[in-house]
Amino acid sequence: MRIACVGRRLPVRDALYDDPALVSFYDLENGGPSPDRDCCLALAGKAASVLDLGCGTGELAVMIASAADGRVGRAVFGVDPAGAMLDNARSRPGGAGVTWVEADARTVRLGRTFDLVVLTGHAFQVFLTEQDRAALLATIAVHLSPAGRFVFDSRNPAAEEWREWTPDRSHRLVAHPDFGAVEAWNDVEHDPVSGIVTYGTFYRIVESGRLLSSRSRIAFPARDEIARLIAAAALAVETWLGDWNGTPFTPASPEIIPLGRRAL
Ligand SMILES: C[S@@+](CC[C@H](N)C(=O)[O-])C[C@H]1O[C@@H](n2cnc3c(N)ncnc32)[C@H](O)[C@@H]1O
């Protein structure tokens, strides 16, 4: 069974995740303590095996693997198609404790099941079509052990978070260990017909004036669609959360977070 691409990279899809220079900003902007990681760590509890789909630079997967101190045999797998993200994951302290798989979460088949399957950091939203989301959910279903649980997050379209991603509102300064001071901002377009949000990410290195940028597309599916696709994948939601602090979902919640299992 082939579970990883060795010596070959999957095609470039989004420079934000495929360009090593842009990837070097990922943990600076998204790393560190966060309620999604805390929640997933708590859910991992006594799980003997955990699968992180769209694991990115691997901070969560490594936290979960490291939290298994003394519990010999907890298997943690991280799957992502972006080789540059996985390069960071492999080289982070504790990275050797995780099995990293360079693959697409819609199609990967690992030939085993897990007690917990997670997607965090809104990785669910990179799946742009209903067909993509159905394929991802099928992957979750195939990899869940009978009592296993899954959890993922998707921004609630009703909260229209993309309105914050304008150049004015998103302007920030980042201190990069190699580039020094960097000016950062985003820009954004929302297509009301498809619901797809296209956003630019820009980093201008202050000293040299060099500009790094990417253009990304993400979907904002509604909860009803997510619920329908989850049921069609033979999965069942136990709890819908509206944020990673455990607040129950309401139509105005910032997040849509289903926590569930295989359907009986
Ligand atoms: C916003 S990042 C989230 C990373 C990580 N889960 C976190 O919480 O920081 C989205 C990730 O989804 C990955 N991704 C994009 N397309 C994917 C696919 N088809 N299958 C799996 N992961 C994918 C990207 O490479 C990227 O690492």
PDB file of C-alpha atoms and ligand atoms in Angstrom:
ATOM      1  CA  MET A   1       0.000   0.000   0.000  1.00  0.00           C
ATOM      2  CA  ARG A   2       1.351   3.418  -0.917  1.00  0.00           C
ATOM      3  CA  ILE A   3       0.641   6.014   1.745  1.00  0.00           C
ATOM      4  CA  ALA A   4       3.257   8.631   0.972  1.00  0.00           C
ATOM      5  CA  CYS A   5       4.880  10.237  -2.026  1.00  0.00           C
ATOM      6  CA  VAL A   6       8.561   9.535  -1.802  1.00  0.00           C
ATOM      7  CA  GLY A   7      10.844  11.671  -3.948  1.00  0.00           C
ATOM      8  CA  ARG A   8       7.919  13.395  -5.628  1.00  0.00           C
ATOM      9  CA  ARG A   9       5.821  16.319  -4.501  1.00  0.00           C
ATOM     10  CA  LEU A  10       2.066  16.551  -5.038  1.00  0.00           C
ATOM     11  CA  PRO A  11       1.143  19.391  -7.436  1.00  0.00           C
ATOM     12  CA  VAL A  12       1.317  22.937  -6.033  1.00  0.00           C
ATOM     13  CA  ARG A  13      -2.161  24.053  -4.977  1.00  0.00           C
ATOM     14  CA  ASP A  14      -1.689  26.975  -2.623  1.00  0.00           C
ATOM     15  CA  ALA A  15       1.629  28.765  -2.168  1.00  0.00           C
ATOM     16  CA  LEU A  16       0.598  29.574   1.405  1.00  0.00           C
ATOM     17  CA  TYR A  17       1.237  25.897   2.186  1.00  0.00           C
ATOM     18  CA  ASP A  18       3.631  24.905  -0.598  1.00  0.00           C
ATOM     19  CA  ASP A  19       6.176  27.764  -0.650  1.00  0.00           C
ATOM     20  CA  PRO A  20       8.748  27.240   2.128  1.00  0.00           C
ATOM     21  CA  ALA A  21       9.189  31.019   2.576  1.00  0.00           C
ATOM     22  CA  LEU A  22       5.461  31.497   3.181  1.00  0.00           C
ATOM     23  CA  VAL A  23       5.281  28.339   5.285  1.00  0.00           C
ATOM     24  CA  SER A  24       7.986  29.809   7.548  1.00  0.00           C
ATOM     25  CA  PHE A  25       5.336  32.320   8.719  1.00  0.00           C
ATOM     26  CA  TYR A  26       2.712  29.684   9.564  1.00  0.00           C
ATOM     27  CA  ASP A  27       3.656  28.949  13.165  1.00  0.00           C
ATOM     28  CA  LEU A  28       4.531  32.588  13.851  1.00  0.00           C
ATOM     29  CA  GLU A  29       0.974  33.524  12.957  1.00  0.00           C
ATOM     30  CA  ASN A  30      -0.916  30.417  14.069  1.00  0.00           C
ATOM     31  CA  GLY A  31       1.249  28.565  16.570  1.00  0.00           C
ATOM     32  CA  GLY A  32       1.137  28.456  20.353  1.00  0.00           C
ATOM     33  CA  PRO A  33      -1.595  27.756  22.877  1.00  0.00           C
ATOM     34  CA  SER A  34      -5.100  27.748  21.417  1.00  0.00           C
ATOM     35  CA  PRO A  35      -8.520  26.414  22.449  1.00  0.00           C
ATOM     36  CA  ASP A  36      -8.719  24.051  19.444  1.00  0.00           C
ATOM     37  CA  ARG A  37      -5.458  22.340  20.422  1.00  0.00           C
ATOM     38  CA  ASP A  38      -6.517  22.197  24.099  1.00  0.00           C
ATOM     39  CA  CYS A  39      -9.868  20.672  23.151  1.00  0.00           C
ATOM     40  CA  CYS A  40      -8.323  18.065  20.837  1.00  0.00           C
ATOM     41  CA  LEU A  41      -5.700  17.200  23.439  1.00  0.00           C
ATOM     42  CA  ALA A  42      -8.483  16.611  25.983  1.00  0.00           C
ATOM     43  CA  LEU A  43     -10.453  14.527  23.454  1.00  0.00           C
ATOM     44  CA  ALA A  44      -7.317  12.472  22.756  1.00  0.00           C
ATOM     45  CA  GLY A  45      -7.507  11.478  26.444  1.00  0.00           C
ATOM     46  CA  LYS A  46      -6.837   7.777  26.551  1.00  0.00           C
ATOM     47  CA  ALA A  47      -7.006   7.311  22.757  1.00  0.00           C
ATOM     48  CA  ALA A  48      -4.488   4.746  21.609  1.00  0.00           C
ATOM     49  CA  SER A  49      -4.439   6.188  18.113  1.00  0.00           C
ATOM     50  CA  VAL A  50      -5.078   9.641  16.607  1.00  0.00           C
ATOM     51  CA  LEU A  51      -5.272  10.810  12.984  1.00  0.00           C
ATOM     52  CA  ASP A  52      -4.784  14.517  12.195  1.00  0.00           C
ATOM     53  CA  LEU A  53      -6.012  15.263   8.638  1.00  0.00           C
ATOM     54  CA  GLY A  54      -4.674  18.499   7.130  1.00  0.00           C
ATOM     55  CA  CYS A  55      -2.091  18.483   9.929  1.00  0.00           C
ATOM     56  CA  GLY A  56      -0.033  21.341   8.454  1.00  0.00           C
ATOM     57  CA  THR A  57       3.151  22.058  10.410  1.00  0.00           C
ATOM     58  CA  GLY A  58       2.153  19.405  12.916  1.00  0.00           C
ATOM     59  CA  GLU A  59       1.969  21.321  16.178  1.00  0.00           C
ATOM     60  CA  LEU A  60      -1.193  19.546  17.343  1.00  0.00           C
ATOM     61  CA  ALA A  61      -0.108  16.069  16.228  1.00  0.00           C
ATOM     62  CA  VAL A  62       3.184  16.447  18.085  1.00  0.00           C
ATOM     63  CA  MET A  63       1.401  17.745  21.204  1.00  0.00           C
ATOM     64  CA  ILE A  64      -0.874  14.693  21.136  1.00  0.00           C
ATOM     65  CA  ALA A  65       2.025  12.301  20.563  1.00  0.00           C
ATOM     66  CA  SER A  66       4.080  13.939  23.332  1.00  0.00           C
ATOM     67  CA  ALA A  67       1.125  13.865  25.732  1.00  0.00           C
ATOM     68  CA  ALA A  68       1.206  10.085  25.485  1.00  0.00           C
ATOM     69  CA  ASP A  69       4.296  10.017  27.730  1.00  0.00           C
ATOM     70  CA  GLY A  70       4.661   6.609  29.231  1.00  0.00           C
ATOM     71  CA  ARG A  71       1.696   5.267  27.254  1.00  0.00           C
ATOM     72  CA  VAL A  72       3.646   2.981  25.003  1.00  0.00           C
ATOM     73  CA  GLY A  73       2.087   2.513  21.635  1.00  0.00           C
ATOM     74  CA  ARG A  74      -0.101   5.586  21.063  1.00  0.00           C
ATOM     75  CA  ALA A  75       0.011   5.932  17.299  1.00  0.00           C
ATOM     76  CA  VAL A  76      -0.325   9.455  15.903  1.00  0.00           C
ATOM     77  CA  PHE A  77      -0.551  10.034  12.146  1.00  0.00           C
ATOM     78  CA  GLY A  78      -0.532  13.437  10.412  1.00  0.00           C
ATOM     79  CA  VAL A  79      -1.715  13.694   6.803  1.00  0.00           C
ATOM     80  CA  ASP A  80      -1.185  16.704   4.545  1.00  0.00           C
ATOM     81  CA  PRO A  81      -0.465  17.091   0.800  1.00  0.00           C
ATOM     82  CA  ALA A  82       1.820  20.107   1.311  1.00  0.00           C
ATOM     83  CA  GLY A  83       5.400  18.886   1.452  1.00  0.00           C
ATOM     84  CA  ALA A  84       6.708  22.195   2.791  1.00  0.00           C
ATOM     85  CA  MET A  85       4.273  22.082   5.724  1.00  0.00           C
ATOM     86  CA  LEU A  86       5.294  18.482   6.456  1.00  0.00           C
ATOM     87  CA  ASP A  87       8.989  19.398   6.279  1.00  0.00           C
ATOM     88  CA  ASN A  88       8.370  21.762   9.221  1.00  0.00           C
ATOM     89  CA  ALA A  89       6.317  19.101  10.995  1.00  0.00           C
ATOM     90  CA  ARG A  90       9.037  16.459  10.678  1.00  0.00           C
ATOM     91  CA  SER A  91      11.740  18.774  11.959  1.00  0.00           C
ATOM     92  CA  ARG A  92       9.856  20.166  14.955  1.00  0.00           C
ATOM     93  CA  PRO A  93      10.968  18.822  18.372  1.00  0.00           C
ATOM     94  CA  GLY A  94       8.996  15.627  18.941  1.00  0.00           C
ATOM     95  CA  GLY A  95       8.276  15.292  15.220  1.00  0.00           C
ATOM     96  CA  ALA A  96       9.806  11.826  15.145  1.00  0.00           C
ATOM     97  CA  GLY A  97       6.946  10.626  17.356  1.00  0.00           C
ATOM     98  CA  VAL A  98       4.390  11.087  14.567  1.00  0.00           C
ATOM     99  CA  THR A  99       3.968   9.199  11.281  1.00  0.00           C
ATOM    100  CA  TRP A 100       3.727  11.915   8.597  1.00  0.00           C
ATOM    101  CA  VAL A 101       1.937  11.068   5.384  1.00  0.00           C
ATOM    102  CA  GLU A 102       2.127  13.321   2.330  1.00  0.00           C
ATOM    103  CA  ALA A 103      -1.313  12.739   0.849  1.00  0.00           C
ATOM    104  CA  ASP A 104      -4.708  14.194   0.040  1.00  0.00           C
ATOM    105  CA  ALA A 105      -7.285  13.690   2.787  1.00  0.00           C
ATOM    106  CA  ARG A 106      -9.995  13.026   0.184  1.00  0.00           C
ATOM    107  CA  THR A 107      -8.319   9.888  -1.066  1.00  0.00           C
ATOM    108  CA  VAL A 108      -5.772   8.700   1.498  1.00  0.00           C
ATOM    109  CA  ARG A 109      -6.351   5.200   2.851  1.00  0.00           C
ATOM    110  CA  LEU A 110      -4.028   4.167   5.652  1.00  0.00           C
ATOM    111  CA  GLY A 111      -5.253   0.588   6.058  1.00  0.00           C
ATOM    112  CA  ARG A 112      -6.025   1.016   9.764  1.00  0.00           C
ATOM    113  CA  THR A 113      -8.448   2.796  12.087  1.00  0.00           C
ATOM    114  CA  PHE A 114      -8.049   5.422  14.823  1.00  0.00           C
ATOM    115  CA  ASP A 115      -9.728   6.270  18.143  1.00  0.00           C
ATOM    116  CA  LEU A 116      -9.786   9.968  17.246  1.00  0.00           C
ATOM    117  CA  VAL A 117      -9.762  11.761  13.879  1.00  0.00           C
ATOM    118  CA  VAL A 118      -9.337  15.565  13.895  1.00  0.00           C
ATOM    119  CA  LEU A 119      -9.119  18.423  11.413  1.00  0.00           C
ATOM    120  CA  THR A 120      -8.234  21.764  12.983  1.00  0.00           C
ATOM    121  CA  GLY A 121      -7.322  25.294  11.890  1.00  0.00           C
ATOM    122  CA  HIS A 122     -10.350  25.245   9.536  1.00  0.00           C
ATOM    123  CA  ALA A 123      -8.638  22.691   7.282  1.00  0.00           C
ATOM    124  CA  PHE A 124     -12.195  21.509   6.479  1.00  0.00           C
ATOM    125  CA  GLN A 125     -12.710  24.745   4.525  1.00  0.00           C
ATOM    126  CA  VAL A 126      -9.984  23.991   1.968  1.00  0.00           C
ATOM    127  CA  PHE A 127     -12.399  21.436   0.482  1.00  0.00           C
ATOM    128  CA  LEU A 128     -14.195  23.675  -1.969  1.00  0.00           C
ATOM    129  CA  THR A 129     -17.020  21.550  -3.330  1.00  0.00           C
ATOM    130  CA  GLU A 130     -19.695  19.373  -1.798  1.00  0.00           C
ATOM    131  CA  GLN A 131     -18.064  16.433  -3.595  1.00  0.00           C
ATOM    132  CA  ASP A 132     -14.693  17.226  -1.958  1.00  0.00           C
ATOM    133  CA  ARG A 133     -16.315  17.467   1.465  1.00  0.00           C
ATOM    134  CA  ALA A 134     -18.158  14.174   0.931  1.00  0.00           C
ATOM    135  CA  ALA A 135     -14.849  12.514  -0.036  1.00  0.00           C
ATOM    136  CA  LEU A 136     -13.151  13.916   3.080  1.00  0.00           C
ATOM    137  CA  LEU A 137     -15.985  12.669   5.314  1.00  0.00           C
ATOM    138  CA  ALA A 138     -15.734   9.230   3.690  1.00  0.00           C
ATOM    139  CA  THR A 139     -12.028   9.221   4.640  1.00  0.00           C
ATOM    140  CA  ILE A 140     -12.965  10.068   8.236  1.00  0.00           C
ATOM    141  CA  ALA A 141     -15.568   7.284   8.326  1.00  0.00           C
ATOM    142  CA  VAL A 142     -13.185   4.673   6.886  1.00  0.00           C
ATOM    143  CA  HIS A 143     -10.512   5.509   9.477  1.00  0.00           C
ATOM    144  CA  LEU A 144     -12.680   5.593  12.627  1.00  0.00           C
ATOM    145  CA  SER A 145     -12.565   2.653  15.025  1.00  0.00           C
ATOM    146  CA  PRO A 146     -16.003   1.423  16.206  1.00  0.00           C
ATOM    147  CA  ALA A 147     -15.940   3.667  19.303  1.00  0.00           C
ATOM    148  CA  GLY A 148     -13.727   6.318  17.718  1.00  0.00           C
ATOM    149  CA  ARG A 149     -14.656  10.013  17.617  1.00  0.00           C
ATOM    150  CA  PHE A 150     -14.139  12.750  15.061  1.00  0.00           C
ATOM    151  CA  VAL A 151     -14.089  16.527  15.368  1.00  0.00           C
ATOM    152  CA  PHE A 152     -13.442  19.409  12.961  1.00  0.00           C
ATOM    153  CA  ASP A 153     -14.128  23.130  12.655  1.00  0.00           C
ATOM    154  CA  SER A 154     -15.584  25.276   9.900  1.00  0.00           C
ATOM    155  CA  ARG A 155     -16.266  29.000  10.229  1.00  0.00           C
ATOM    156  CA  ASN A 156     -19.978  29.764  10.384  1.00  0.00           C
ATOM    157  CA  PRO A 157     -20.887  31.691   7.192  1.00  0.00           C
ATOM    158  CA  ALA A 158     -23.478  33.642   9.231  1.00  0.00           C
ATOM    159  CA  ALA A 159     -20.628  35.273  11.192  1.00  0.00           C
ATOM    160  CA  GLU A 160     -19.042  36.586   7.950  1.00  0.00           C
ATOM    161  CA  GLU A 161     -15.555  36.535   9.453  1.00  0.00           C
ATOM    162  CA  TRP A 162     -14.057  37.304   6.043  1.00  0.00           C
ATOM    163  CA  ARG A 163     -15.149  40.939   6.546  1.00  0.00           C
ATOM    164  CA  GLU A 164     -12.181  41.244   8.939  1.00  0.00           C
ATOM    165  CA  TRP A 165      -9.679  40.187   6.278  1.00  0.00           C
ATOM    166  CA  THR A 166      -9.427  43.568   4.514  1.00  0.00           C
ATOM    167  CA  PRO A 167      -6.011  45.251   4.223  1.00  0.00           C
ATOM    168  CA  ASP A 168      -6.955  47.875   6.857  1.00  0.00           C
ATOM    169  CA  ARG A 169      -8.375  45.473   9.413  1.00  0.00           C
ATOM    170  CA  SER A 170      -5.785  42.749   8.949  1.00  0.00           C
ATOM    171  CA  HIS A 171      -2.638  44.911   8.876  1.00  0.00           C
ATOM    172  CA  ARG A 172      -0.091  43.608  11.377  1.00  0.00           C
ATOM    173  CA  LEU A 173       3.639  43.377  12.093  1.00  0.00           C
ATOM    174  CA  VAL A 174       5.370  40.014  12.363  1.00  0.00           C
ATOM    175  CA  ALA A 175       8.867  39.489  13.826  1.00  0.00           C
ATOM    176  CA  HIS A 176      10.434  36.769  11.657  1.00  0.00           C
ATOM    177  CA  PRO A 177      13.602  35.037  12.930  1.00  0.00           C
ATOM    178  CA  ASP A 178      15.332  35.246   9.508  1.00  0.00           C
ATOM    179  CA  PHE A 179      13.613  38.144   7.703  1.00  0.00           C
ATOM    180  CA  GLY A 180      13.360  40.491  10.714  1.00  0.00           C
ATOM    181  CA  ALA A 181      10.432  42.918  10.808  1.00  0.00           C
ATOM    182  CA  VAL A 182       7.713  42.041   8.302  1.00  0.00           C
ATOM    183  CA  GLU A 183       4.571  43.964   7.458  1.00  0.00           C
ATOM    184  CA  ALA A 184       1.631  41.613   6.880  1.00  0.00           C
ATOM    185  CA  TRP A 185      -1.910  42.011   5.579  1.00  0.00           C
ATOM    186  CA  ASN A 186      -4.699  40.224   3.730  1.00  0.00           C
ATOM    187  CA  ASP A 187      -7.243  41.127   1.138  1.00  0.00           C
ATOM    188  CA  VAL A 188     -10.457  39.321   0.402  1.00  0.00           C
ATOM    189  CA  GLU A 189     -13.290  38.715  -2.047  1.00  0.00           C
ATOM    190  CA  HIS A 190     -16.509  36.876  -1.200  1.00  0.00           C
ATOM    191  CA  ASP A 191     -18.554  35.266  -3.962  1.00  0.00           C
ATOM    192  CA  PRO A 192     -22.130  35.277  -2.620  1.00  0.00           C
ATOM    193  CA  VAL A 193     -23.257  32.730  -5.224  1.00  0.00           C
ATOM    194  CA  SER A 194     -20.739  29.963  -4.488  1.00  0.00           C
ATOM    195  CA  GLY A 195     -19.964  31.105  -0.941  1.00  0.00           C
ATOM    196  CA  ILE A 196     -16.257  30.773  -1.802  1.00  0.00           C
ATOM    197  CA  VAL A 197     -13.922  33.311  -0.215  1.00  0.00           C
ATOM    198  CA  THR A 198     -10.715  34.154  -2.069  1.00  0.00           C
ATOM    199  CA  TYR A 199      -8.114  35.851   0.115  1.00  0.00           C
ATOM    200  CA  GLY A 200      -4.634  37.143  -0.461  1.00  0.00           C
ATOM    201  CA  THR A 201      -1.879  36.888   2.137  1.00  0.00           C
ATOM    202  CA  PHE A 202       0.953  39.424   1.858  1.00  0.00           C
ATOM    203  CA  TYR A 203       4.269  39.695   3.698  1.00  0.00           C
ATOM    204  CA  ARG A 204       6.559  42.665   2.954  1.00  0.00           C
ATOM    205  CA  ILE A 205      10.045  42.274   4.448  1.00  0.00           C
ATOM    206  CA  VAL A 206      10.762  45.739   5.821  1.00  0.00           C
ATOM    207  CA  GLU A 207      14.534  45.723   5.293  1.00  0.00           C
ATOM    208  CA  SER A 208      14.626  44.532   1.657  1.00  0.00           C
ATOM    209  CA  GLY A 209      11.136  45.490   0.492  1.00  0.00           C
ATOM    210  CA  ARG A 210      10.687  41.918  -0.859  1.00  0.00           C
ATOM    211  CA  LEU A 211       7.040  40.953  -1.121  1.00  0.00           C
ATOM    212  CA  LEU A 212       5.827  37.379  -0.581  1.00  0.00           C
ATOM    213  CA  SER A 213       2.222  36.641  -1.399  1.00  0.00           C
ATOM    214  CA  SER A 214      -0.330  33.935  -2.028  1.00  0.00           C
ATOM    215  CA  ARG A 215      -3.948  33.660  -3.075  1.00  0.00           C
ATOM    216  CA  SER A 216      -6.110  31.066  -1.346  1.00  0.00           C
ATOM    217  CA  ARG A 217      -9.678  29.864  -1.734  1.00  0.00           C
ATOM    218  CA  ILE A 218     -11.842  28.464   1.035  1.00  0.00           C
ATOM    219  CA  ALA A 219     -15.484  27.431   1.327  1.00  0.00           C
ATOM    220  CA  PHE A 220     -18.017  28.426   3.984  1.00  0.00           C
ATOM    221  CA  PRO A 221     -20.579  25.591   3.943  1.00  0.00           C
ATOM    222  CA  ALA A 222     -23.661  26.037   6.107  1.00  0.00           C
ATOM    223  CA  ARG A 223     -24.361  23.752   9.042  1.00  0.00           C
ATOM    224  CA  ASP A 224     -27.304  22.100   7.298  1.00  0.00           C
ATOM    225  CA  GLU A 225     -25.097  21.015   4.412  1.00  0.00           C
ATOM    226  CA  ILE A 226     -22.387  19.741   6.765  1.00  0.00           C
ATOM    227  CA  ALA A 227     -25.021  17.815   8.751  1.00  0.00           C
ATOM    228  CA  ARG A 228     -26.435  16.227   5.595  1.00  0.00           C
ATOM    229  CA  LEU A 229     -22.985  15.165   4.346  1.00  0.00           C
ATOM    230  CA  ILE A 230     -22.016  13.768   7.755  1.00  0.00           C
ATOM    231  CA  ALA A 231     -25.151  11.610   7.810  1.00  0.00           C
ATOM    232  CA  ALA A 232     -24.531  10.482   4.212  1.00  0.00           C
ATOM    233  CA  ALA A 233     -21.033   9.356   5.242  1.00  0.00           C
ATOM    234  CA  ALA A 234     -22.553   7.069   7.906  1.00  0.00           C
ATOM    235  CA  LEU A 235     -21.304   9.311  10.695  1.00  0.00           C
ATOM    236  CA  ALA A 236     -23.386  10.689  13.570  1.00  0.00           C
ATOM    237  CA  VAL A 237     -22.920  13.963  15.450  1.00  0.00           C
ATOM    238  CA  GLU A 238     -23.166  13.769  19.245  1.00  0.00           C
ATOM    239  CA  THR A 239     -22.640  17.470  19.902  1.00  0.00           C
ATOM    240  CA  TRP A 240     -22.526  20.605  17.752  1.00  0.00           C
ATOM    241  CA  LEU A 241     -20.224  23.194  19.303  1.00  0.00           C
ATOM    242  CA  GLY A 242     -20.145  26.876  18.359  1.00  0.00           C
ATOM    243  CA  ASP A 243     -16.560  27.440  19.447  1.00  0.00           C
ATOM    244  CA  TRP A 244     -13.620  25.455  20.772  1.00  0.00           C
ATOM    245  CA  ASN A 245     -14.345  26.497  24.375  1.00  0.00           C
ATOM    246  CA  GLY A 246     -17.294  24.110  24.450  1.00  0.00           C
ATOM    247  CA  THR A 247     -20.151  26.577  23.871  1.00  0.00           C
ATOM    248  CA  PRO A 248     -23.120  24.839  22.187  1.00  0.00           C
ATOM    249  CA  PHE A 249     -23.754  25.854  18.559  1.00  0.00           C
ATOM    250  CA  THR A 250     -26.316  28.586  17.830  1.00  0.00           C
ATOM    251  CA  PRO A 251     -27.062  30.130  14.412  1.00  0.00           C
ATOM    252  CA  ALA A 252     -24.876  33.128  15.395  1.00  0.00           C
ATOM    253  CA  SER A 253     -21.871  31.074  16.610  1.00  0.00           C
ATOM    254  CA  PRO A 254     -18.474  31.897  15.116  1.00  0.00           C
ATOM    255  CA  GLU A 255     -17.735  28.246  14.395  1.00  0.00           C
ATOM    256  CA  ILE A 256     -19.497  25.068  13.331  1.00  0.00           C
ATOM    257  CA  ILE A 257     -17.837  22.176  15.221  1.00  0.00           C
ATOM    258  CA  PRO A 258     -19.366  18.705  14.949  1.00  0.00           C
ATOM    259  CA  LEU A 259     -18.121  16.142  17.454  1.00  0.00           C
ATOM    260  CA  GLY A 260     -19.279  12.645  16.598  1.00  0.00           C
ATOM    261  CA  ARG A 261     -18.765   8.953  15.899  1.00  0.00           C
ATOM    262  CA  ARG A 262     -19.615   6.315  13.336  1.00  0.00           C
ATOM    263  CA  ALA A 263     -23.368   5.931  12.941  1.00  0.00           C
ATOM    264  CA  LEU A 264     -24.720   2.765  14.566  1.00  0.00           C
TER     265      LEU A 264
HETATM  266  C1  LIG B   1      -5.157  26.317   7.687  1.00  0.00           C
HETATM  267  S1  LIG B   1      -4.074  24.977   7.531  1.00  0.00           S
HETATM  268  C2  LIG B   1      -4.432  24.078   9.036  1.00  0.00           C
HETATM  269  C3  LIG B   1      -3.243  23.299   9.510  1.00  0.00           C
HETATM  270  C4  LIG B   1      -3.383  22.640  10.889  1.00  0.00           C
HETATM  271  N1  LIG B   1      -4.477  21.693  10.934  1.00  0.00           N
HETATM  272  C5  LIG B   1      -3.541  23.652  11.980  1.00  0.00           C
HETATM  273  O1  LIG B   1      -4.481  23.551  12.772  1.00  0.00           O
HETATM  274  O2  LIG B   1      -2.685  24.558  12.079  1.00  0.00           O
HETATM  275  C6  LIG B   1      -4.862  23.989   6.295  1.00  0.00           C
HETATM  276  C7  LIG B   1      -4.069  22.749   5.925  1.00  0.00           C
HETATM  277  O3  LIG B   1      -4.861  21.952   5.044  1.00  0.00           O
HETATM  278  C8  LIG B   1      -3.967  21.361   4.135  1.00  0.00           C
HETATM  279  N2  LIG B   1      -4.669  20.845   2.960  1.00  0.00           N
HETATM  280  C9  LIG B   1      -4.959  21.468   1.803  1.00  0.00           C
HETATM  281  N3  LIG B   1      -5.552  20.625   0.944  1.00  0.00           N
HETATM  282  C10 LIG B   1      -5.638  19.435   1.589  1.00  0.00           C
HETATM  283  C11 LIG B   1      -6.111  18.143   1.227  1.00  0.00           C
HETATM  284  N4  LIG B   1      -6.664  17.924   0.031  1.00  0.00           N
HETATM  285  N5  LIG B   1      -5.992  17.131   2.120  1.00  0.00           N
HETATM  286  C12 LIG B   1      -5.444  17.359   3.343  1.00  0.00           C
HETATM  287  N6  LIG B   1      -4.992  18.554   3.740  1.00  0.00           N
HETATM  288  C13 LIG B   1      -5.079  19.572   2.881  1.00  0.00           C
HETATM  289  C14 LIG B   1      -2.995  22.472   3.804  1.00  0.00           C
HETATM  290  O4  LIG B   1      -1.825  21.988   3.169  1.00  0.00           O
HETATM  291  C15 LIG B   1      -2.773  23.050   5.186  1.00  0.00           C
HETATM  292  O5  LIG B   1      -1.690  22.436   5.830  1.00  0.00           O
END
